[in-house]
Structure formats: C-alpha cells, structure tokens
Amino acid sequence: MSKRPRTETGTGLSGLFVSYWRRLPEHFRWNIEDTFQPEALEERLLPNEEPQLEIRLAWYRDITGGIVFHYFNYVLGVTLLLVVGLLLYALISGAFAWYFAFVPFGLLIALIIYATLERIEYRQWRLLKTNARLIISIPQPGSLFLVDNIELKGLPQVVDTNWSRNPVWRVFQFVTGARDLYLSLAAYRFVEGTARVGDALIIPDVMPDQVFALKRLIFTVPGGGPQKVTFAGPQEVKFPSPQEVILTDRPDEED
C-alpha cells in the first residue's frame, strides 16, 4: 500500500460527507469522480509520483457555474425580490394573474440546471503532467457524464495554439489571450493552407500562462541556461583592412 498521507476531509457537513464517501468501494467512487476530475489525487498517483502541472479550461467556460454556485445567496436574493415585486404589482394593479409572479423561480431552476451542466463539462477537461506520465482527460463524444482518460509515458512533440472555431469563445479569447491547444504526439502533419497541426488532440480555451508552463516542461533548454564560452588562450582580433575615421564639420557648428 502507498504510504502517501491522505488529505484532510474538512469539518462540518461537507467533511462528514467526504468521510462517508471515501468509505465506498474505490472503483465505484473512481467511476463517479471521473466525471468531475477532482483535485484530490492522492489515491490515483503511483508511488513517488508527484504532480508538476495541471491545465483546465479558461475561467469563462464556467462563468455561469461560477456565478450561480459561488454567489448563490445573491442570485437567490435577487430572485426573491423579483418574485415579491411582481406579486405585489399583480395584486395591486391586476395586470396579470398572481401566479405569473413565480416565473423568476422557474428561471432560477433553469439557470441552476444550465450552470450544473456547464460545470460538469468544465471539470471533465484536464491535462495533468506528473514526473512519470501525462494524463489527458476529455469528455466522451455523445455522452454527458462519461470521460476518456489518456495516459502517456512521453511528452507531445508538437504544441500549437489556434483560435476557436466558435465565434462566441473567440471573443473571449481575444480579450483574455486564451487559445485552443493542439497537441501532436508523434506525427508532424500540417493542414495545407493553415498554421494548424493535423492529427492533433485539441484542448479548447487554455490560458496563455498555462500554455507557457507546458512549453517549459516539453521544450527543455540544453544546459538549463545561458552557455558560457571559454577561450583556451588570448585571442587576437584582426580587421580585414585599415580602419579610417573621417571627421566632418557639422553645418550648425560655428567656426
């Protein structure tokens, strides 16, 4: 068994839930956790394996989920104010039936469902580089809750960044500097007429600092820094011809 220390489960209701969750069979939990790609990796790593870099989608791919789940109290408060305001207006003016005042609750439920689906898709994308392997997690096409995990011993040979084909995400990319990340594992086949790499694995909307961190791991500089040049002895500098310096008077100078 691995002697890696377990992470803290926390306190309160969330800590109690995590402690009971970890009592379930490991493989059952892993099948569920693959959908969300959790940060707790102590059970997944090999002995003496340490994470070096984790890449996820840009923050704007989870903008609705971030607002709903991180500021739910404010979203609920605004919804209640709208309901109360519409209900009072309906009872006083009689412009519409009173039950239409509860439409904001329906919109809130729809917003929560959309934010949940967006959060699930956001969490499914992940690139994890450790000192032993490269793990790429991507959602399985045509399935909402299934994830494909690809484990590689080596590193990609080609790293390419391109604009998104989606015009909406392209606007966010223009503002944030994010790009779609193309990773080619072996082949150097390029698409004719474009600067896009063919036969590549695509991770959409990756922030520029994470792309740079990945390049530092893949494209290592020999020696790790500037190379020092040492001469065996004194060097003689010769010019090919005598150097001549011609001085001319400036037109604005006075005699």
PDB file of C-alpha atoms in Angstrom:
ATOM      1  CA  MET A   1       0.000   0.000   0.000  1.00  0.00           C
ATOM      2  CA  SER A   2       1.060   3.564  -0.621  1.00  0.00           C
ATOM      3  CA  LYS A   3       2.247   5.490   2.420  1.00  0.00           C
ATOM      4  CA  ARG A   4       1.184   8.808   0.917  1.00  0.00           C
ATOM      5  CA  PRO A   5      -0.705  10.790   3.580  1.00  0.00           C
ATOM      6  CA  ARG A   6      -4.404  11.319   2.995  1.00  0.00           C
ATOM      7  CA  THR A   7      -5.678  14.834   2.539  1.00  0.00           C
ATOM      8  CA  GLU A   8      -7.833  16.437   5.170  1.00  0.00           C
ATOM      9  CA  THR A   9     -11.551  15.868   4.702  1.00  0.00           C
ATOM     10  CA  GLY A  10     -12.540  19.131   6.374  1.00  0.00           C
ATOM     11  CA  THR A  11     -15.088  19.800   9.061  1.00  0.00           C
ATOM     12  CA  GLY A  12     -18.825  20.257   9.247  1.00  0.00           C
ATOM     13  CA  LEU A  13     -21.365  18.732   6.895  1.00  0.00           C
ATOM     14  CA  SER A  14     -19.012  18.689   3.885  1.00  0.00           C
ATOM     15  CA  GLY A  15     -16.298  16.926   5.868  1.00  0.00           C
ATOM     16  CA  LEU A  16     -18.796  14.336   7.097  1.00  0.00           C
ATOM     17  CA  PHE A  17     -19.995  13.716   3.537  1.00  0.00           C
ATOM     18  CA  VAL A  18     -16.425  13.271   2.251  1.00  0.00           C
ATOM     19  CA  SER A  19     -15.540  10.858   5.050  1.00  0.00           C
ATOM     20  CA  TYR A  20     -18.548   8.653   4.288  1.00  0.00           C
ATOM     21  CA  TRP A  21     -17.948   8.955   0.545  1.00  0.00           C
ATOM     22  CA  ARG A  22     -14.430   7.562   0.913  1.00  0.00           C
ATOM     23  CA  ARG A  23     -15.792   4.508   2.681  1.00  0.00           C
ATOM     24  CA  LEU A  24     -17.440   3.366  -0.547  1.00  0.00           C
ATOM     25  CA  PRO A  25     -15.601   0.863  -2.810  1.00  0.00           C
ATOM     26  CA  GLU A  26     -12.686   2.578  -4.529  1.00  0.00           C
ATOM     27  CA  HIS A  27     -13.522   1.603  -8.117  1.00  0.00           C
ATOM     28  CA  PHE A  28     -17.138   2.682  -7.716  1.00  0.00           C
ATOM     29  CA  ARG A  29     -16.030   6.088  -6.431  1.00  0.00           C
ATOM     30  CA  TRP A  30     -13.499   6.481  -9.223  1.00  0.00           C
ATOM     31  CA  ASN A  31     -16.160   5.883 -11.877  1.00  0.00           C
ATOM     32  CA  ILE A  32     -18.256   8.696 -10.410  1.00  0.00           C
ATOM     33  CA  GLU A  33     -15.312  11.007  -9.727  1.00  0.00           C
ATOM     34  CA  ASP A  34     -14.061  10.720 -13.308  1.00  0.00           C
ATOM     35  CA  THR A  35     -16.996  12.895 -14.330  1.00  0.00           C
ATOM     36  CA  PHE A  36     -15.779  15.778 -12.158  1.00  0.00           C
ATOM     37  CA  GLN A  37     -11.985  15.182 -12.195  1.00  0.00           C
ATOM     38  CA  PRO A  38     -11.411  16.094  -8.522  1.00  0.00           C
ATOM     39  CA  GLU A  39      -8.298  17.835  -7.237  1.00  0.00           C
ATOM     40  CA  ALA A  40      -7.695  15.102  -4.614  1.00  0.00           C
ATOM     41  CA  LEU A  41      -5.192  12.873  -6.433  1.00  0.00           C
ATOM     42  CA  GLU A  42      -3.510  11.060  -3.556  1.00  0.00           C
ATOM     43  CA  GLU A  43      -5.376   7.823  -4.361  1.00  0.00           C
ATOM     44  CA  ARG A  44      -4.683   7.994  -8.103  1.00  0.00           C
ATOM     45  CA  LEU A  45      -0.934   8.644  -8.182  1.00  0.00           C
ATOM     46  CA  LEU A  46       1.744   5.981  -8.397  1.00  0.00           C
ATOM     47  CA  PRO A  47       4.348   5.556  -5.618  1.00  0.00           C
ATOM     48  CA  ASN A  48       6.771   8.518  -5.628  1.00  0.00           C
ATOM     49  CA  GLU A  49       4.727  10.236  -8.357  1.00  0.00           C
ATOM     50  CA  GLU A  50       4.288  13.983  -7.952  1.00  0.00           C
ATOM     51  CA  PRO A  51       2.116  16.420  -9.971  1.00  0.00           C
ATOM     52  CA  GLN A  52       4.016  19.061 -11.944  1.00  0.00           C
ATOM     53  CA  LEU A  53       1.334  20.889 -13.917  1.00  0.00           C
ATOM     54  CA  GLU A  54      -2.459  20.847 -14.155  1.00  0.00           C
ATOM     55  CA  ILE A  55      -4.267  22.538 -17.034  1.00  0.00           C
ATOM     56  CA  ARG A  56      -8.004  23.157 -17.181  1.00  0.00           C
ATOM     57  CA  LEU A  57     -10.230  25.235 -19.429  1.00  0.00           C
ATOM     58  CA  ALA A  58     -10.234  29.013 -19.141  1.00  0.00           C
ATOM     59  CA  TRP A  59     -12.403  30.533 -16.410  1.00  0.00           C
ATOM     60  CA  TYR A  60     -15.014  31.886 -18.831  1.00  0.00           C
ATOM     61  CA  ARG A  61     -16.015  28.350 -19.843  1.00  0.00           C
ATOM     62  CA  ASP A  62     -17.510  28.085 -16.333  1.00  0.00           C
ATOM     63  CA  ILE A  63     -18.727  31.658 -15.946  1.00  0.00           C
ATOM     64  CA  THR A  64     -22.385  30.738 -15.324  1.00  0.00           C
ATOM     65  CA  GLY A  65     -21.463  27.994 -12.874  1.00  0.00           C
ATOM     66  CA  GLY A  66     -19.084  30.328 -11.073  1.00  0.00           C
ATOM     67  CA  ILE A  67     -21.771  32.967 -10.601  1.00  0.00           C
ATOM     68  CA  VAL A  68     -24.528  30.559  -9.542  1.00  0.00           C
ATOM     69  CA  PHE A  69     -22.522  28.342  -7.182  1.00  0.00           C
ATOM     70  CA  HIS A  70     -20.158  30.941  -5.714  1.00  0.00           C
ATOM     71  CA  TYR A  71     -22.737  33.700  -5.311  1.00  0.00           C
ATOM     72  CA  PHE A  72     -25.891  31.642  -4.865  1.00  0.00           C
ATOM     73  CA  ASN A  73     -27.095  33.755  -1.923  1.00  0.00           C
ATOM     74  CA  TYR A  74     -27.088  36.871  -4.098  1.00  0.00           C
ATOM     75  CA  VAL A  75     -28.789  35.086  -7.003  1.00  0.00           C
ATOM     76  CA  LEU A  76     -31.473  33.738  -4.656  1.00  0.00           C
ATOM     77  CA  GLY A  77     -31.911  37.158  -3.059  1.00  0.00           C
ATOM     78  CA  VAL A  78     -32.448  38.854  -6.423  1.00  0.00           C
ATOM     79  CA  THR A  79     -34.939  36.135  -7.372  1.00  0.00           C
ATOM     80  CA  LEU A  80     -36.932  36.636  -4.167  1.00  0.00           C
ATOM     81  CA  LEU A  81     -37.017  40.408  -4.687  1.00  0.00           C
ATOM     82  CA  LEU A  82     -38.341  39.918  -8.212  1.00  0.00           C
ATOM     83  CA  VAL A  83     -40.999  37.490  -7.004  1.00  0.00           C
ATOM     84  CA  VAL A  84     -42.175  39.804  -4.226  1.00  0.00           C
ATOM     85  CA  GLY A  85     -42.169  42.825  -6.520  1.00  0.00           C
ATOM     86  CA  LEU A  86     -44.120  41.073  -9.267  1.00  0.00           C
ATOM     87  CA  LEU A  87     -46.556  39.604  -6.757  1.00  0.00           C
ATOM     88  CA  LEU A  88     -47.328  42.995  -5.233  1.00  0.00           C
ATOM     89  CA  TYR A  89     -47.702  44.557  -8.668  1.00  0.00           C
ATOM     90  CA  ALA A  90     -50.079  41.778  -9.766  1.00  0.00           C
ATOM     91  CA  LEU A  91     -52.252  42.101  -6.651  1.00  0.00           C
ATOM     92  CA  ILE A  92     -52.405  45.895  -6.782  1.00  0.00           C
ATOM     93  CA  SER A  93     -52.751  46.543 -10.485  1.00  0.00           C
ATOM     94  CA  GLY A  94     -54.334  43.275 -11.616  1.00  0.00           C
ATOM     95  CA  ALA A  95     -52.339  43.456 -14.850  1.00  0.00           C
ATOM     96  CA  PHE A  96     -51.711  39.698 -14.800  1.00  0.00           C
ATOM     97  CA  ALA A  97     -52.528  36.681 -12.690  1.00  0.00           C
ATOM     98  CA  TRP A  98     -50.687  36.393  -9.362  1.00  0.00           C
ATOM     99  CA  TYR A  99     -49.068  33.031 -10.191  1.00  0.00           C
ATOM    100  CA  PHE A 100     -47.056  34.632 -13.004  1.00  0.00           C
ATOM    101  CA  ALA A 101     -45.044  36.335 -10.271  1.00  0.00           C
ATOM    102  CA  PHE A 102     -43.320  32.999  -9.607  1.00  0.00           C
ATOM    103  CA  VAL A 103     -41.793  32.873 -13.090  1.00  0.00           C
ATOM    104  CA  PRO A 104     -38.401  34.038 -11.683  1.00  0.00           C
ATOM    105  CA  PHE A 105     -38.311  30.820  -9.630  1.00  0.00           C
ATOM    106  CA  GLY A 106     -38.672  28.829 -12.825  1.00  0.00           C
ATOM    107  CA  LEU A 107     -35.901  30.861 -14.439  1.00  0.00           C
ATOM    108  CA  LEU A 108     -33.711  30.230 -11.381  1.00  0.00           C
ATOM    109  CA  ILE A 109     -34.229  26.463 -11.677  1.00  0.00           C
ATOM    110  CA  ALA A 110     -33.379  26.595 -15.384  1.00  0.00           C
ATOM    111  CA  LEU A 111     -30.266  28.651 -14.586  1.00  0.00           C
ATOM    112  CA  ILE A 112     -29.149  26.131 -11.958  1.00  0.00           C
ATOM    113  CA  ILE A 113     -29.585  23.238 -14.409  1.00  0.00           C
ATOM    114  CA  TYR A 114     -27.593  25.066 -17.095  1.00  0.00           C
ATOM    115  CA  ALA A 115     -24.866  26.016 -14.599  1.00  0.00           C
ATOM    116  CA  THR A 116     -24.616  22.397 -13.444  1.00  0.00           C
ATOM    117  CA  LEU A 117     -24.193  21.100 -16.998  1.00  0.00           C
ATOM    118  CA  GLU A 118     -21.627  23.806 -17.718  1.00  0.00           C
ATOM    119  CA  ARG A 119     -19.697  22.956 -14.527  1.00  0.00           C
ATOM    120  CA  ILE A 120     -19.672  19.247 -15.411  1.00  0.00           C
ATOM    121  CA  GLU A 121     -18.286  19.925 -18.905  1.00  0.00           C
ATOM    122  CA  TYR A 122     -15.723  22.346 -17.489  1.00  0.00           C
ATOM    123  CA  ARG A 123     -14.486  19.808 -14.941  1.00  0.00           C
ATOM    124  CA  GLN A 124     -14.223  16.990 -17.475  1.00  0.00           C
ATOM    125  CA  TRP A 125     -11.400  18.673 -19.397  1.00  0.00           C
ATOM    126  CA  ARG A 126      -7.999  18.325 -17.721  1.00  0.00           C
ATOM    127  CA  LEU A 127      -4.336  17.839 -18.613  1.00  0.00           C
ATOM    128  CA  LEU A 128      -2.193  16.606 -15.729  1.00  0.00           C
ATOM    129  CA  LYS A 129       1.600  16.360 -16.048  1.00  0.00           C
ATOM    130  CA  THR A 130       3.465  14.427 -13.364  1.00  0.00           C
ATOM    131  CA  ASN A 131       7.084  13.340 -13.078  1.00  0.00           C
ATOM    132  CA  ALA A 132       6.094   9.949 -14.525  1.00  0.00           C
ATOM    133  CA  ARG A 133       3.347  10.436 -17.123  1.00  0.00           C
ATOM    134  CA  LEU A 134       0.958  12.762 -18.931  1.00  0.00           C
ATOM    135  CA  ILE A 135      -2.763  12.243 -18.188  1.00  0.00           C
ATOM    136  CA  ILE A 136      -5.284  13.842 -20.552  1.00  0.00           C
ATOM    137  CA  SER A 137      -8.976  13.738 -19.591  1.00  0.00           C
ATOM    138  CA  ILE A 138     -11.604  14.706 -22.160  1.00  0.00           C
ATOM    139  CA  PRO A 139     -15.399  14.199 -22.270  1.00  0.00           C
ATOM    140  CA  GLN A 140     -16.504  11.259 -24.360  1.00  0.00           C
ATOM    141  CA  PRO A 141     -18.340  12.453 -27.502  1.00  0.00           C
ATOM    142  CA  GLY A 142     -22.089  11.903 -27.360  1.00  0.00           C
ATOM    143  CA  SER A 143     -22.118  11.174 -23.622  1.00  0.00           C
ATOM    144  CA  LEU A 144     -22.768  13.692 -20.870  1.00  0.00           C
ATOM    145  CA  PHE A 145     -21.231  12.008 -17.835  1.00  0.00           C
ATOM    146  CA  LEU A 146     -18.512   9.818 -19.380  1.00  0.00           C
ATOM    147  CA  VAL A 147     -14.835  10.772 -19.576  1.00  0.00           C
ATOM    148  CA  ASP A 148     -11.913   9.311 -21.532  1.00  0.00           C
ATOM    149  CA  ASN A 149      -8.581   9.258 -19.674  1.00  0.00           C
ATOM    150  CA  ILE A 150      -5.448   9.013 -21.820  1.00  0.00           C
ATOM    151  CA  GLU A 151      -2.134   8.218 -20.120  1.00  0.00           C
ATOM    152  CA  LEU A 152       1.153   8.823 -21.949  1.00  0.00           C
ATOM    153  CA  LYS A 153       4.665   7.989 -20.857  1.00  0.00           C
ATOM    154  CA  GLY A 154       6.319  10.559 -23.111  1.00  0.00           C
ATOM    155  CA  LEU A 155       5.582  14.160 -24.000  1.00  0.00           C
ATOM    156  CA  PRO A 156       3.911  15.698 -27.069  1.00  0.00           C
ATOM    157  CA  GLN A 157       6.270  16.527 -29.904  1.00  0.00           C
ATOM    158  CA  VAL A 158       4.313  19.481 -31.295  1.00  0.00           C
ATOM    159  CA  VAL A 159       2.483  22.210 -29.353  1.00  0.00           C
ATOM    160  CA  ASP A 160       0.258  24.537 -31.372  1.00  0.00           C
ATOM    161  CA  THR A 161      -2.259  27.217 -30.403  1.00  0.00           C
ATOM    162  CA  ASN A 162      -5.131  28.418 -32.595  1.00  0.00           C
ATOM    163  CA  TRP A 163      -8.295  30.466 -32.430  1.00  0.00           C
ATOM    164  CA  SER A 164     -11.533  28.726 -31.544  1.00  0.00           C
ATOM    165  CA  ARG A 165     -13.957  27.883 -34.323  1.00  0.00           C
ATOM    166  CA  ASN A 166     -16.805  29.103 -32.121  1.00  0.00           C
ATOM    167  CA  PRO A 167     -17.285  32.868 -32.664  1.00  0.00           C
ATOM    168  CA  VAL A 168     -18.529  33.378 -29.084  1.00  0.00           C
ATOM    169  CA  TRP A 169     -15.461  31.787 -27.473  1.00  0.00           C
ATOM    170  CA  ARG A 170     -13.297  33.620 -29.991  1.00  0.00           C
ATOM    171  CA  VAL A 171     -14.398  36.935 -28.469  1.00  0.00           C
ATOM    172  CA  PHE A 172     -13.350  35.734 -25.015  1.00  0.00           C
ATOM    173  CA  GLN A 173     -10.052  34.520 -26.460  1.00  0.00           C
ATOM    174  CA  PHE A 174      -9.391  37.938 -27.963  1.00  0.00           C
ATOM    175  CA  VAL A 175      -9.915  39.590 -24.562  1.00  0.00           C
ATOM    176  CA  THR A 176      -8.087  37.049 -22.335  1.00  0.00           C
ATOM    177  CA  GLY A 177      -5.385  35.734 -24.683  1.00  0.00           C
ATOM    178  CA  ALA A 178      -6.597  32.136 -24.352  1.00  0.00           C
ATOM    179  CA  ARG A 179      -6.304  29.762 -27.320  1.00  0.00           C
ATOM    180  CA  ASP A 180      -7.245  26.236 -28.326  1.00  0.00           C
ATOM    181  CA  LEU A 181      -4.287  23.970 -27.531  1.00  0.00           C
ATOM    182  CA  TYR A 182      -3.280  21.423 -30.186  1.00  0.00           C
ATOM    183  CA  LEU A 183      -1.035  18.563 -29.058  1.00  0.00           C
ATOM    184  CA  SER A 184       0.523  16.278 -31.661  1.00  0.00           C
ATOM    185  CA  LEU A 185       2.025  13.188 -30.067  1.00  0.00           C
ATOM    186  CA  ALA A 186       4.140  11.856 -32.929  1.00  0.00           C
ATOM    187  CA  ALA A 187       3.285  12.985 -36.442  1.00  0.00           C
ATOM    188  CA  TYR A 188       4.367  16.279 -37.999  1.00  0.00           C
ATOM    189  CA  ARG A 189       1.469  16.605 -40.433  1.00  0.00           C
ATOM    190  CA  PHE A 190       0.236  20.137 -41.032  1.00  0.00           C
ATOM    191  CA  VAL A 191      -3.052  21.225 -42.566  1.00  0.00           C
ATOM    192  CA  GLU A 192      -2.479  22.745 -46.001  1.00  0.00           C
ATOM    193  CA  GLY A 193      -3.099  26.471 -46.196  1.00  0.00           C
ATOM    194  CA  THR A 194      -3.276  26.947 -42.414  1.00  0.00           C
ATOM    195  CA  ALA A 195      -0.975  27.038 -39.424  1.00  0.00           C
ATOM    196  CA  ARG A 196      -2.917  24.230 -37.737  1.00  0.00           C
ATOM    197  CA  VAL A 197      -1.379  20.867 -36.877  1.00  0.00           C
ATOM    198  CA  GLY A 198      -3.175  17.823 -38.245  1.00  0.00           C
ATOM    199  CA  ASP A 199      -3.867  14.630 -36.286  1.00  0.00           C
ATOM    200  CA  ALA A 200      -3.683  16.568 -33.028  1.00  0.00           C
ATOM    201  CA  LEU A 201      -5.544  16.329 -29.752  1.00  0.00           C
ATOM    202  CA  ILE A 202      -7.404  19.577 -29.076  1.00  0.00           C
ATOM    203  CA  ILE A 203      -7.939  21.092 -25.623  1.00  0.00           C
ATOM    204  CA  PRO A 204     -10.123  24.184 -26.042  1.00  0.00           C
ATOM    205  CA  ASP A 205      -9.632  27.552 -24.367  1.00  0.00           C
ATOM    206  CA  VAL A 206      -6.375  27.277 -22.444  1.00  0.00           C
ATOM    207  CA  MET A 207      -4.967  30.380 -20.756  1.00  0.00           C
ATOM    208  CA  PRO A 208      -1.593  31.661 -22.073  1.00  0.00           C
ATOM    209  CA  ASP A 209       0.271  31.217 -18.774  1.00  0.00           C
ATOM    210  CA  GLN A 210      -0.651  27.532 -18.697  1.00  0.00           C
ATOM    211  CA  VAL A 211       0.461  27.068 -22.307  1.00  0.00           C
ATOM    212  CA  PHE A 212       3.800  28.664 -21.440  1.00  0.00           C
ATOM    213  CA  ALA A 213       4.202  26.407 -18.389  1.00  0.00           C
ATOM    214  CA  LEU A 214       3.580  23.345 -20.578  1.00  0.00           C
ATOM    215  CA  LYS A 215       6.144  24.521 -23.126  1.00  0.00           C
ATOM    216  CA  ARG A 216       8.734  24.886 -20.362  1.00  0.00           C
ATOM    217  CA  LEU A 217       8.230  21.217 -19.492  1.00  0.00           C
ATOM    218  CA  ILE A 218       8.306  19.977 -23.086  1.00  0.00           C
ATOM    219  CA  PHE A 219      10.945  22.158 -24.749  1.00  0.00           C
ATOM    220  CA  THR A 220      13.832  21.975 -22.313  1.00  0.00           C
ATOM    221  CA  VAL A 221      16.869  24.143 -22.999  1.00  0.00           C
ATOM    222  CA  PRO A 222      20.165  22.178 -23.048  1.00  0.00           C
ATOM    223  CA  GLY A 223      22.220  23.095 -20.019  1.00  0.00           C
ATOM    224  CA  GLY A 224      19.308  24.859 -18.384  1.00  0.00           C
ATOM    225  CA  GLY A 225      20.546  28.392 -19.044  1.00  0.00           C
ATOM    226  CA  PRO A 226      22.949  30.647 -20.973  1.00  0.00           C
ATOM    227  CA  GLN A 227      26.029  28.879 -22.273  1.00  0.00           C
ATOM    228  CA  LYS A 228      29.445  30.133 -21.097  1.00  0.00           C
ATOM    229  CA  VAL A 229      32.156  30.402 -23.752  1.00  0.00           C
ATOM    230  CA  THR A 230      35.757  29.848 -22.572  1.00  0.00           C
ATOM    231  CA  PHE A 231      38.830  30.502 -24.745  1.00  0.00           C
ATOM    232  CA  ALA A 232      41.946  28.404 -24.302  1.00  0.00           C
ATOM    233  CA  GLY A 233      44.241  31.426 -24.569  1.00  0.00           C
ATOM    234  CA  PRO A 234      44.481  35.093 -25.530  1.00  0.00           C
ATOM    235  CA  GLN A 235      42.630  35.851 -28.762  1.00  0.00           C
ATOM    236  CA  GLU A 236      43.971  38.204 -31.445  1.00  0.00           C
ATOM    237  CA  VAL A 237      41.489  40.447 -33.217  1.00  0.00           C
ATOM    238  CA  LYS A 238      42.358  41.454 -36.803  1.00  0.00           C
ATOM    239  CA  PHE A 239      40.463  43.807 -39.067  1.00  0.00           C
ATOM    240  CA  PRO A 240      40.320  42.956 -42.794  1.00  0.00           C
ATOM    241  CA  SER A 241      41.604  46.394 -43.791  1.00  0.00           C
ATOM    242  CA  PRO A 242      42.902  49.556 -42.070  1.00  0.00           C
ATOM    243  CA  GLN A 243      40.099  51.440 -40.418  1.00  0.00           C
ATOM    244  CA  GLU A 244      39.753  55.066 -41.410  1.00  0.00           C
ATOM    245  CA  VAL A 245      37.818  57.636 -39.426  1.00  0.00           C
ATOM    246  CA  ILE A 246      36.687  60.769 -41.280  1.00  0.00           C
ATOM    247  CA  LEU A 247      35.578  63.747 -39.268  1.00  0.00           C
ATOM    248  CA  THR A 248      33.336  66.303 -40.899  1.00  0.00           C
ATOM    249  CA  ASP A 249      32.161  69.652 -39.648  1.00  0.00           C
ATOM    250  CA  ARG A 250      28.544  69.901 -38.703  1.00  0.00           C
ATOM    251  CA  PRO A 251      26.650  72.584 -40.637  1.00  0.00           C
ATOM    252  CA  ASP A 252      25.191  74.018 -37.456  1.00  0.00           C
ATOM    253  CA  GLU A 253      28.529  74.467 -35.716  1.00  0.00           C
ATOM    254  CA  GLU A 254      30.131  77.901 -35.715  1.00  0.00           C
ATOM    255  CA  ASP A 255      33.822  78.413 -36.640  1.00  0.00           C
TER     256      ASP A 255
END
